[in-house]
């Protein structure tokens, strides 16, 4: 990539910062109280450029990329990007052009048809993800008996359920290893889809709705999980052809092939990601792609040029560096990684996918009939989706860390309620046993959906600096799917060894452990800029833990004893 004058100046600032002394950078040598100049430049690569410098840089850019036909749009767009909150003062903009920019804030959900179509595509991809996860819940009630996989073969049960997720009915499964292999192959699609769809949405969407679109991934995944449960109920008594007693599980798994057909058809009608085109040097196609996602050529030109400047800085920040080494060795990045690892790990070990994969079996063990268990399991999917909707509001108002601090102990309590309900006698107190198990699981889903449901992917997407964000998200995604497999593999054996009560207690304990770690070690990332996140993740974990340990008496005095106490000094300089 060819660098222009301003890019070279930014790189020089970055190199100067890297050579500065630890005292100038902060306590860990990487900027605990100051954001790096490079990341400040990433926040707005056009800051500090004079009008003449900016216009000349734009002209050089459009000549180099063969976009001279839109020079006027690119120059105006560069001015808008430079003066984000002061675009009203730009004399070159007409009143109609200013109205376009105003409406981005005042009518942010009024978008071109292609933006809505892309949103539907990404929602469909998330629905496919959810159905793939939960269809196994009802299907296993039929295919374990069909393949003579008995209750003492707990590791085989876990292995089949944990080897994601191919619609085996399409290719025919006549032995259990066919089913295992087909579900394993589906994991190739599950991993790719979960890591590419949110990125595609983020790269196509304008900043005003980017966060909300990122949230939609989790919400529509929850909707797909609900559909998977519904499929288990709808097809539990269906036999095709008539009298084919082993057809139910094939139809349940086969139903998950229907949504992908619609998604595949949609893919061919949306543009490729503009940022991907730019990474390949195909700027004309990137410009054409952006124009389909924006109301005007001016807005597309503005975003294309701005993205180009950010990519140039990112490229030079990466140049000559081992990014995996940067990922783990640089303290700021390492703390972002450990925080992302923690929230992704806890998304699995809070116990939610025990319910997603095994609730039908759990409800049968508690005393429900098979059809009743399928129906009650469907209810957990509906609750999961309905209570994911408030997260659109709470995640940006209440905060990521606060949501986890509230929901972790509640999830632990709900799992204990379900677990201890199994100690009730199934004959003398059957109603209480059933009510306790179902109530605990339902309330668990109510609490999970606005907490550990949306927080992990949102947190991981914003914790890392831009130049290693792709590596960070790959690491985070691998973490959640890896522990997803461990959970689904080990639950049958865990239940056999610990009893159902002990197994529920195991995951309840992890929720209480999660609360302790979140309170002492997890920074808040809500509504932080790149510079502020540099400051936040440059604070040592031990300092973070010490600060919140010292806050405990303050919280007790203020919220338990209701005393009038003086405010504590903030931990982060950005809060002062």
Short mmCIF file of C-alpha atoms in Angstrom, two decimals, residues 16 112 116 131 188 205-206 245 290 305 335 443 469 484 521:
data_model
loop_
_atom_site.label_atom_id
_atom_site.label_comp_id
_atom_site.label_asym_id
_atom_site.label_seq_id
_atom_site.Cartn_x
_atom_site.Cartn_y
_atom_site.Cartn_z
CA UNK A 16 8.51 8.21 18.48
CA UNK A 112 -31.27 2.29 1.72
CA UNK A 116 -32.10 -3.63 5.16
CA UNK A 131 -31.21 -23.86 14.73
CA UNK A 188 -16.53 -26.11 9.43
CA UNK A 205 -22.99 -0.58 8.04
CA UNK A 206 -22.57 3.13 8.87
CA UNK A 245 -40.75 -45.17 13.36
CA UNK A 290 -20.55 1.39 -0.70
CA UNK A 305 -11.61 7.66 1.79
CA UNK A 335 -5.29 -7.73 29.22
CA UNK A 443 -35.66 -18.12 35.22
CA UNK A 469 -8.68 -6.88 16.07
CA UNK A 484 -18.88 -25.22 23.82
CA UNK A 521 -10.58 -8.12 37.11
#
